[in-house]
Amino acid sequence: MKNMRNIAVFLFIFVQQFLYSQLIVKKHIIDKQTKQPLVSVIIHNTNNYTLTNDDGLFVFYTIHAYDSISIKLLGYETIRTTAEQLSKEKDTLFLLPKPIELSEVVVETNQEILSQTYRKALENYPNEPFVEDFFLRTILKKNGQILKIEDIGGRVKRNKLLGLSKDLIVDFQILNMRKFGIENKDKYSEDFSLLSLREVFLWYSSLFFIDYQNFNFSTPIPIDDIHKKIAYFPKKNNFYDGEGYFVINTEDYSITERFHKINEEIIDKIPFTKKLWTKYRTSYYSLKEKCEKNIKGKYFIASVSLQQQVEVYNKSNKNNYDIEYQIIITLPFSDISTFKANVSSKKELFKLNFPYNKNFWEKQNQLPLTEEIQFFLDKAHNQKEYRIISNF
């Protein structure tokens, strides 16, 4: 009888280890027709979201070998598979562009679609306090060369998802951080500040729904059988009203994708801000958001890419700065009872300090480092010319 119990215990442990042994999937995704890497492809299961980086690379960790995983990008056929099946595939996965197959043509004007979309906003998006787990990557470049990179894994508590900045409340709990940067020791080098956590998160959520009275809209363009794209343009040329497009799911009138950028016709009219011996101005910005629906039926902004270009004049020299903020919501609607704010959200991003956790960063799977970033981290920088700032 004792031997039978020992065998039963052994079998139980073996099955548990088999079912819950961690699988690591690392693949590149490319367009099957063009053979080009696909950026920001969403890879997710019920508990985790990640994206492909600029090289088309993703890394996905799971403890459930047979857990269902979806790989999708708007305009392409979705792949539905499991971690075990993915681990057996070749190093490169191919996504096939989705043909437009309209079984029934329904003619709707942009006004009808937009009216429905705005009307259903409170139904589609959370309007009460909730918490999201996120991953944020910030990259600062000067004249095309990386100066700073910062990755933050954390949680954000919101009073609601969408609204005007003055009505939105956000608090943050940092869980993990890694940062590495170089600063020129020349006292006349530009003192360039990145956004704060608060500014980044409020920027993309407060701009989600525009004041449609200030814009003209294009005729809806079908992307597939349920998604339509509507472009918009400002009625007046000013810095605050940009241009872009919505991709709307016409089954429930949710915004699946949103792109917004500066009105390029007014760039030359943007004034400079003067600071000591420098002057600067934002010469370009863009915002791209993608939404997903969770099992509770509410949509969340699953991924965001914010990009800025800043012109800086120092004495007679001109330098161009490029800043990118990439956000992935890794767990939407996580446990609000365990949230504990531990950082000032108004502090400039690269000036935040949090201990480096080597074990975490060796296992995290959000936005794997690109070849360009890895080269920057490995490069030996001249200590006489640069000040090195890092927490690892």
Short mmCIF file of N, CA, C and O in Angstrom, two decimals, residues 32-131:
data_model
loop_
_atom_site.label_atom_id
_atom_site.label_comp_id
_atom_site.label_asym_id
_atom_site.label_seq_id
_atom_site.Cartn_x
_atom_site.Cartn_y
_atom_site.Cartn_z
N LYS A 32 4.57 37.39 -45.21
CA LYS A 32 4.79 36.26 -46.11
C LYS A 32 5.04 36.70 -47.54
O LYS A 32 5.75 36.02 -48.30
N GLN A 33 4.47 37.84 -47.93
CA GLN A 33 4.61 38.30 -49.31
C GLN A 33 5.85 39.17 -49.51
O GLN A 33 6.62 38.97 -50.44
N THR A 34 6.05 40.14 -48.62
CA THR A 34 7.17 41.08 -48.80
C THR A 34 8.46 40.60 -48.16
O THR A 34 9.53 41.12 -48.45
N LYS A 35 8.34 39.62 -47.23
CA LYS A 35 9.49 39.10 -46.47
C LYS A 35 10.13 40.15 -45.57
O LYS A 35 11.29 40.01 -45.17
N GLN A 36 9.37 41.17 -45.21
CA GLN A 36 9.86 42.22 -44.31
C GLN A 36 9.43 41.93 -42.86
O GLN A 36 8.35 41.38 -42.64
N PRO A 37 10.26 42.29 -41.87
CA PRO A 37 9.87 42.09 -40.46
C PRO A 37 8.61 42.87 -40.13
O PRO A 37 8.41 43.98 -40.62
N LEU A 38 7.76 42.30 -39.32
CA LEU A 38 6.52 42.95 -38.90
C LEU A 38 6.68 43.44 -37.46
O LEU A 38 6.98 42.67 -36.56
N VAL A 39 6.46 44.73 -37.27
CA VAL A 39 6.63 45.39 -35.98
C VAL A 39 5.29 45.48 -35.26
O VAL A 39 4.24 45.67 -35.89
N SER A 40 5.31 45.35 -33.95
CA SER A 40 4.13 45.51 -33.09
C SER A 40 3.05 44.47 -33.35
O SER A 40 1.86 44.74 -33.18
N VAL A 41 3.45 43.27 -33.76
CA VAL A 41 2.52 42.15 -33.81
C VAL A 41 2.19 41.77 -32.37
O VAL A 41 3.07 41.67 -31.53
N ILE A 42 0.92 41.57 -32.06
CA ILE A 42 0.50 41.22 -30.71
C ILE A 42 0.54 39.71 -30.54
O ILE A 42 -0.03 38.97 -31.34
N ILE A 43 1.22 39.25 -29.49
CA ILE A 43 1.26 37.84 -29.12
C ILE A 43 0.70 37.76 -27.71
O ILE A 43 1.23 38.41 -26.79
N HIS A 44 -0.37 37.00 -27.49
CA HIS A 44 -0.95 36.99 -26.15
C HIS A 44 -1.70 35.71 -25.85
O HIS A 44 -2.14 34.98 -26.75
N ASN A 45 -1.81 35.43 -24.55
CA ASN A 45 -2.74 34.43 -24.04
C ASN A 45 -3.64 35.15 -23.04
O ASN A 45 -3.75 36.37 -23.08
N THR A 46 -4.28 34.42 -22.15
CA THR A 46 -5.22 35.08 -21.23
C THR A 46 -4.51 35.91 -20.16
O THR A 46 -5.11 36.79 -19.55
N ASN A 47 -3.23 35.65 -19.93
CA ASN A 47 -2.52 36.30 -18.82
C ASN A 47 -1.39 37.21 -19.25
O ASN A 47 -0.81 37.90 -18.41
N ASN A 48 -1.03 37.24 -20.51
CA ASN A 48 0.18 37.95 -20.89
C ASN A 48 0.08 38.49 -22.32
O ASN A 48 -0.47 37.82 -23.20
N TYR A 49 0.62 39.69 -22.50
CA TYR A 49 0.68 40.33 -23.81
C TYR A 49 2.13 40.71 -24.08
O TYR A 49 2.85 41.15 -23.19
N THR A 50 2.54 40.56 -25.33
CA THR A 50 3.83 41.09 -25.74
C THR A 50 3.74 41.48 -27.21
O THR A 50 2.75 41.20 -27.88
N LEU A 51 4.80 42.14 -27.71
CA LEU A 51 4.84 42.62 -29.10
C LEU A 51 6.16 42.23 -29.74
O LEU A 51 7.16 42.01 -29.05
N THR A 52 6.16 42.19 -31.06
CA THR A 52 7.43 42.07 -31.77
C THR A 52 8.13 43.42 -31.75
O THR A 52 7.50 44.48 -31.76
N ASN A 53 9.46 43.40 -31.73
CA ASN A 53 10.22 44.64 -31.74
C ASN A 53 10.49 45.08 -33.18
O ASN A 53 9.92 44.53 -34.13
N ASP A 54 11.36 46.06 -33.35
CA ASP A 54 11.63 46.60 -34.69
C ASP A 54 12.28 45.57 -35.62
O ASP A 54 12.27 45.74 -36.84
N ASP A 55 12.87 44.52 -35.04
CA ASP A 55 13.46 43.45 -35.84
C ASP A 55 12.46 42.34 -36.15
O ASP A 55 12.82 41.34 -36.78
N GLY A 56 11.21 42.50 -35.68
CA GLY A 56 10.21 41.45 -35.87
C GLY A 56 10.34 40.31 -34.89
O GLY A 56 9.74 39.25 -35.05
N LEU A 57 11.12 40.51 -33.81
CA LEU A 57 11.41 39.45 -32.84
C LEU A 57 10.48 39.54 -31.63
O LEU A 57 10.18 40.62 -31.15
N PHE A 58 10.05 38.38 -31.14
CA PHE A 58 9.33 38.33 -29.86
C PHE A 58 9.85 37.17 -29.03
O PHE A 58 10.38 36.18 -29.55
N VAL A 59 9.72 37.31 -27.72
CA VAL A 59 10.03 36.24 -26.77
C VAL A 59 8.81 36.08 -25.89
O VAL A 59 8.28 37.06 -25.37
N PHE A 60 8.35 34.84 -25.72
CA PHE A 60 7.14 34.59 -24.94
C PHE A 60 7.40 33.47 -23.94
O PHE A 60 7.87 32.39 -24.30
N TYR A 61 7.12 33.75 -22.66
CA TYR A 61 7.26 32.78 -21.59
C TYR A 61 5.88 32.32 -21.14
O TYR A 61 4.96 33.13 -20.98
N THR A 62 5.72 31.02 -20.92
CA THR A 62 4.47 30.51 -20.39
C THR A 62 4.74 29.25 -19.59
O THR A 62 5.68 28.50 -19.88
N ILE A 63 3.96 29.02 -18.56
CA ILE A 63 4.09 27.79 -17.78
C ILE A 63 3.07 26.75 -18.23
O ILE A 63 3.07 25.63 -17.74
N HIS A 64 2.22 27.11 -19.16
CA HIS A 64 1.19 26.19 -19.63
C HIS A 64 1.49 25.79 -21.07
O HIS A 64 1.27 26.57 -22.00
N ALA A 65 1.96 24.59 -21.27
CA ALA A 65 2.37 24.15 -22.60
C ALA A 65 1.23 24.15 -23.60
O ALA A 65 1.43 24.40 -24.79
N TYR A 66 0.01 23.88 -23.13
CA TYR A 66 -1.12 23.77 -24.04
C TYR A 66 -2.03 24.98 -23.98
O TYR A 66 -3.16 24.95 -24.48
N ASP A 67 -1.56 26.05 -23.38
CA ASP A 67 -2.34 27.29 -23.32
C ASP A 67 -2.49 27.86 -24.72
O ASP A 67 -1.54 27.89 -25.51
N SER A 68 -3.69 28.34 -25.04
CA SER A 68 -3.94 28.93 -26.36
C SER A 68 -3.23 30.27 -26.49
O SER A 68 -3.28 31.10 -25.57
N ILE A 69 -2.55 30.50 -27.59
CA ILE A 69 -1.83 31.75 -27.87
C ILE A 69 -2.30 32.30 -29.21
O ILE A 69 -2.42 31.56 -30.19
N SER A 70 -2.59 33.59 -29.24
CA SER A 70 -2.99 34.26 -30.49
C SER A 70 -1.87 35.17 -30.97
O SER A 70 -1.24 35.87 -30.16
N ILE A 71 -1.65 35.18 -32.27
CA ILE A 71 -0.66 36.06 -32.91
C ILE A 71 -1.41 36.85 -33.97
O ILE A 71 -1.92 36.27 -34.94
N LYS A 72 -1.49 38.18 -33.78
CA LYS A 72 -2.34 38.92 -34.71
C LYS A 72 -1.83 40.34 -34.95
O LYS A 72 -1.18 40.96 -34.12
N LEU A 73 -2.15 40.80 -36.14
CA LEU A 73 -1.84 42.15 -36.58
C LEU A 73 -2.95 42.56 -37.54
O LEU A 73 -3.31 41.79 -38.44
N LEU A 74 -3.48 43.74 -37.34
CA LEU A 74 -4.59 44.21 -38.17
C LEU A 74 -4.20 44.15 -39.64
O LEU A 74 -3.13 44.61 -40.04
N GLY A 75 -5.08 43.56 -40.45
CA GLY A 75 -4.83 43.42 -41.88
C GLY A 75 -4.18 42.10 -42.25
O GLY A 75 -3.93 41.84 -43.44
N TYR A 76 -3.90 41.24 -41.23
CA TYR A 76 -3.27 39.94 -41.47
C TYR A 76 -4.12 38.83 -40.86
O TYR A 76 -4.90 39.05 -39.94
N GLU A 77 -3.94 37.61 -41.40
CA GLU A 77 -4.63 36.46 -40.84
C GLU A 77 -4.07 36.16 -39.45
O GLU A 77 -2.87 36.14 -39.25
N THR A 78 -4.96 35.93 -38.50
CA THR A 78 -4.55 35.62 -37.12
C THR A 78 -4.10 34.17 -37.03
O THR A 78 -4.70 33.27 -37.62
N ILE A 79 -3.02 33.95 -36.29
CA ILE A 79 -2.55 32.60 -36.00
C ILE A 79 -3.00 32.24 -34.59
O ILE A 79 -2.72 32.96 -33.63
N ARG A 80 -3.69 31.12 -34.43
CA ARG A 80 -4.07 30.62 -33.12
C ARG A 80 -3.38 29.28 -32.90
O ARG A 80 -3.55 28.36 -33.69
N THR A 81 -2.61 29.21 -31.84
CA THR A 81 -1.76 28.04 -31.63
C THR A 81 -1.56 27.83 -30.14
O THR A 81 -2.28 28.39 -29.32
N THR A 82 -0.60 27.00 -29.78
CA THR A 82 -0.23 26.80 -28.38
C THR A 82 1.27 26.99 -28.23
O THR A 82 2.02 27.00 -29.22
N ALA A 83 1.71 27.13 -26.99
CA ALA A 83 3.14 27.31 -26.73
C ALA A 83 3.93 26.09 -27.21
O ALA A 83 5.02 26.22 -27.77
N GLU A 84 3.36 24.91 -26.99
CA GLU A 84 4.06 23.69 -27.40
C GLU A 84 4.21 23.64 -28.93
O GLU A 84 5.29 23.32 -29.45
N GLN A 85 3.14 23.98 -29.64
CA GLN A 85 3.21 23.97 -31.10
C GLN A 85 4.21 25.01 -31.61
O GLN A 85 4.98 24.76 -32.52
N LEU A 86 4.19 26.21 -30.99
CA LEU A 86 5.11 27.26 -31.40
C LEU A 86 6.56 26.85 -31.20
O LEU A 86 7.43 27.18 -32.01
N SER A 87 6.83 26.16 -30.10
CA SER A 87 8.21 25.76 -29.81
C SER A 87 8.77 24.80 -30.85
O SER A 87 9.98 24.67 -31.02
N LYS A 88 7.88 24.12 -31.58
CA LYS A 88 8.31 23.17 -32.61
C LYS A 88 8.45 23.81 -33.98
O LYS A 88 8.98 23.17 -34.91
N GLU A 89 7.96 25.05 -34.12
CA GLU A 89 8.05 25.74 -35.41
C GLU A 89 9.48 26.21 -35.68
O GLU A 89 10.32 26.28 -34.78
N LYS A 90 9.73 26.57 -36.94
CA LYS A 90 11.03 27.14 -37.30
C LYS A 90 11.20 28.52 -36.67
O LYS A 90 10.27 29.06 -36.09
N ASP A 91 12.39 29.08 -36.78
CA ASP A 91 12.69 30.35 -36.11
C ASP A 91 11.88 31.52 -36.66
O ASP A 91 11.76 32.55 -36.01
N THR A 92 11.34 31.38 -37.88
CA THR A 92 10.60 32.46 -38.52
C THR A 92 9.16 32.05 -38.77
O THR A 92 8.89 30.97 -39.30
N LEU A 93 8.24 32.92 -38.35
CA LEU A 93 6.82 32.71 -38.63
C LEU A 93 6.38 33.70 -39.70
O LEU A 93 6.86 34.84 -39.74
N PHE A 94 5.43 33.29 -40.53
CA PHE A 94 4.95 34.14 -41.61
C PHE A 94 3.49 34.51 -41.37
O PHE A 94 2.66 33.66 -41.08
N LEU A 95 3.20 35.81 -41.49
CA LEU A 95 1.82 36.27 -41.45
C LEU A 95 1.36 36.61 -42.86
O LEU A 95 2.09 37.26 -43.61
N LEU A 96 0.16 36.17 -43.18
CA LEU A 96 -0.37 36.37 -44.52
C LEU A 96 -1.36 37.53 -44.51
O LEU A 96 -2.30 37.55 -43.72
N PRO A 97 -1.17 38.52 -45.40
CA PRO A 97 -2.15 39.62 -45.49
C PRO A 97 -3.54 39.08 -45.74
O PRO A 97 -3.74 38.16 -46.54
N LYS A 98 -4.51 39.67 -45.05
CA LYS A 98 -5.89 39.19 -45.13
C LYS A 98 -6.60 39.85 -46.31
O LYS A 98 -6.64 41.08 -46.40
N PRO A 99 -7.18 39.06 -47.18
CA PRO A 99 -7.96 39.65 -48.29
C PRO A 99 -9.26 40.22 -47.77
O PRO A 99 -9.81 39.78 -46.75
N ILE A 100 -9.78 41.24 -48.45
CA ILE A 100 -11.05 41.84 -48.07
C ILE A 100 -12.18 41.02 -48.69
O ILE A 100 -12.29 40.93 -49.91
N GLU A 101 -12.97 40.38 -47.84
CA GLU A 101 -14.10 39.59 -48.31
C GLU A 101 -15.38 40.14 -47.68
O GLU A 101 -15.69 39.87 -46.52
N LEU A 102 -16.10 40.90 -48.43
CA LEU A 102 -17.32 41.52 -47.93
C LEU A 102 -18.52 40.71 -48.42
O LEU A 102 -18.91 40.78 -49.57
N SER A 103 -19.06 39.90 -47.49
CA SER A 103 -20.20 39.06 -47.88
C SER A 103 -21.46 39.89 -48.10
O SER A 103 -22.32 39.55 -48.88
N GLU A 104 -21.56 40.98 -47.38
CA GLU A 104 -22.72 41.85 -47.52
C GLU A 104 -22.24 43.29 -47.39
O GLU A 104 -21.64 43.67 -46.39
N VAL A 105 -22.47 44.08 -48.39
CA VAL A 105 -22.02 45.46 -48.39
C VAL A 105 -23.02 46.32 -47.64
O VAL A 105 -24.19 46.40 -48.01
N VAL A 106 -22.57 46.93 -46.54
CA VAL A 106 -23.41 47.83 -45.76
C VAL A 106 -22.82 49.23 -45.90
O VAL A 106 -21.69 49.48 -45.53
N VAL A 107 -23.59 50.13 -46.47
CA VAL A 107 -23.10 51.48 -46.70
C VAL A 107 -23.40 52.34 -45.49
O VAL A 107 -24.57 52.53 -45.12
N GLU A 108 -22.36 52.82 -44.84
CA GLU A 108 -22.50 53.72 -43.71
C GLU A 108 -21.61 54.94 -43.94
O GLU A 108 -20.48 54.81 -44.41
N THR A 109 -22.11 56.09 -43.61
CA THR A 109 -21.30 57.30 -43.74
C THR A 109 -20.37 57.41 -42.54
O THR A 109 -20.57 56.77 -41.50
N ASN A 110 -19.34 58.25 -42.69
CA ASN A 110 -18.43 58.44 -41.57
C ASN A 110 -19.15 59.01 -40.36
O ASN A 110 -18.83 58.70 -39.21
N GLN A 111 -20.15 59.86 -40.60
CA GLN A 111 -20.89 60.46 -39.51
C GLN A 111 -21.67 59.41 -38.72
O GLN A 111 -21.71 59.45 -37.48
N GLU A 112 -22.27 58.45 -39.41
CA GLU A 112 -23.02 57.39 -38.74
C GLU A 112 -22.10 56.51 -37.90
O GLU A 112 -22.41 56.18 -36.75
N ILE A 113 -20.96 56.14 -38.48
CA ILE A 113 -20.02 55.27 -37.76
C ILE A 113 -19.43 55.99 -36.56
O ILE A 113 -19.36 55.44 -35.45
N LEU A 114 -19.01 57.24 -36.75
CA LEU A 114 -18.41 57.99 -35.65
C LEU A 114 -19.42 58.27 -34.55
O LEU A 114 -19.09 58.21 -33.36
N SER A 115 -20.64 58.58 -34.91
CA SER A 115 -21.68 58.84 -33.90
C SER A 115 -21.90 57.61 -33.03
O SER A 115 -21.99 57.70 -31.80
N GLN A 116 -21.97 56.45 -33.66
CA GLN A 116 -22.13 55.20 -32.91
C GLN A 116 -20.92 54.94 -32.03
O GLN A 116 -21.05 54.50 -30.88
N THR A 117 -19.72 55.20 -32.54
CA THR A 117 -18.50 54.96 -31.79
C THR A 117 -18.42 55.84 -30.55
O THR A 117 -18.07 55.37 -29.46
N TYR A 118 -18.72 57.11 -30.69
CA TYR A 118 -18.69 58.02 -29.55
C TYR A 118 -19.81 57.68 -28.55
O TYR A 118 -19.62 57.78 -27.34
N ARG A 119 -20.96 57.27 -29.08
CA ARG A 119 -22.10 56.96 -28.22
C ARG A 119 -21.83 55.73 -27.35
O ARG A 119 -22.29 55.64 -26.22
N LYS A 120 -21.06 54.77 -27.88
CA LYS A 120 -20.81 53.52 -27.17
C LYS A 120 -19.51 53.54 -26.35
O LYS A 120 -19.10 52.51 -25.82
N ALA A 121 -18.89 54.71 -26.23
CA ALA A 121 -17.61 54.80 -25.52
C ALA A 121 -17.71 54.31 -24.08
O ALA A 121 -16.87 53.53 -23.61
N LEU A 122 -18.73 54.76 -23.36
CA LEU A 122 -18.86 54.37 -21.96
C LEU A 122 -19.18 52.89 -21.82
O LEU A 122 -18.87 52.27 -20.80
N GLU A 123 -19.81 52.32 -22.83
CA GLU A 123 -20.13 50.90 -22.81
C GLU A 123 -18.90 50.05 -23.13
O GLU A 123 -18.70 48.98 -22.56
N ASN A 124 -18.05 50.54 -24.03
CA ASN A 124 -16.91 49.75 -24.49
C ASN A 124 -15.66 49.88 -23.61
O ASN A 124 -14.85 48.95 -23.55
N TYR A 125 -15.50 51.02 -22.94
CA TYR A 125 -14.26 51.29 -22.20
C TYR A 125 -14.55 51.50 -20.72
O TYR A 125 -15.61 52.03 -20.36
N PRO A 126 -13.62 51.10 -19.85
CA PRO A 126 -13.85 51.22 -18.40
C PRO A 126 -13.98 52.67 -17.96
O PRO A 126 -13.19 53.52 -18.35
N ASN A 127 -14.97 52.90 -17.12
CA ASN A 127 -15.23 54.26 -16.62
C ASN A 127 -15.23 54.29 -15.09
O ASN A 127 -15.85 55.15 -14.48
N GLU A 128 -14.54 53.33 -14.49
CA GLU A 128 -14.44 53.24 -13.04
C GLU A 128 -12.99 52.86 -12.69
O GLU A 128 -12.24 52.44 -13.57
N PRO A 129 -12.58 53.01 -11.43
CA PRO A 129 -11.18 52.73 -11.06
C PRO A 129 -10.76 51.30 -11.41
O PRO A 129 -11.52 50.35 -11.22
N PHE A 130 -9.56 51.16 -11.95
CA PHE A 130 -9.00 49.84 -12.29
C PHE A 130 -7.48 49.94 -12.34
O PHE A 130 -6.90 51.03 -12.35
N VAL A 131 -6.84 48.79 -12.36
CA VAL A 131 -5.38 48.71 -12.38
C VAL A 131 -4.93 47.89 -13.58
O VAL A 131 -5.55 46.87 -13.91
#
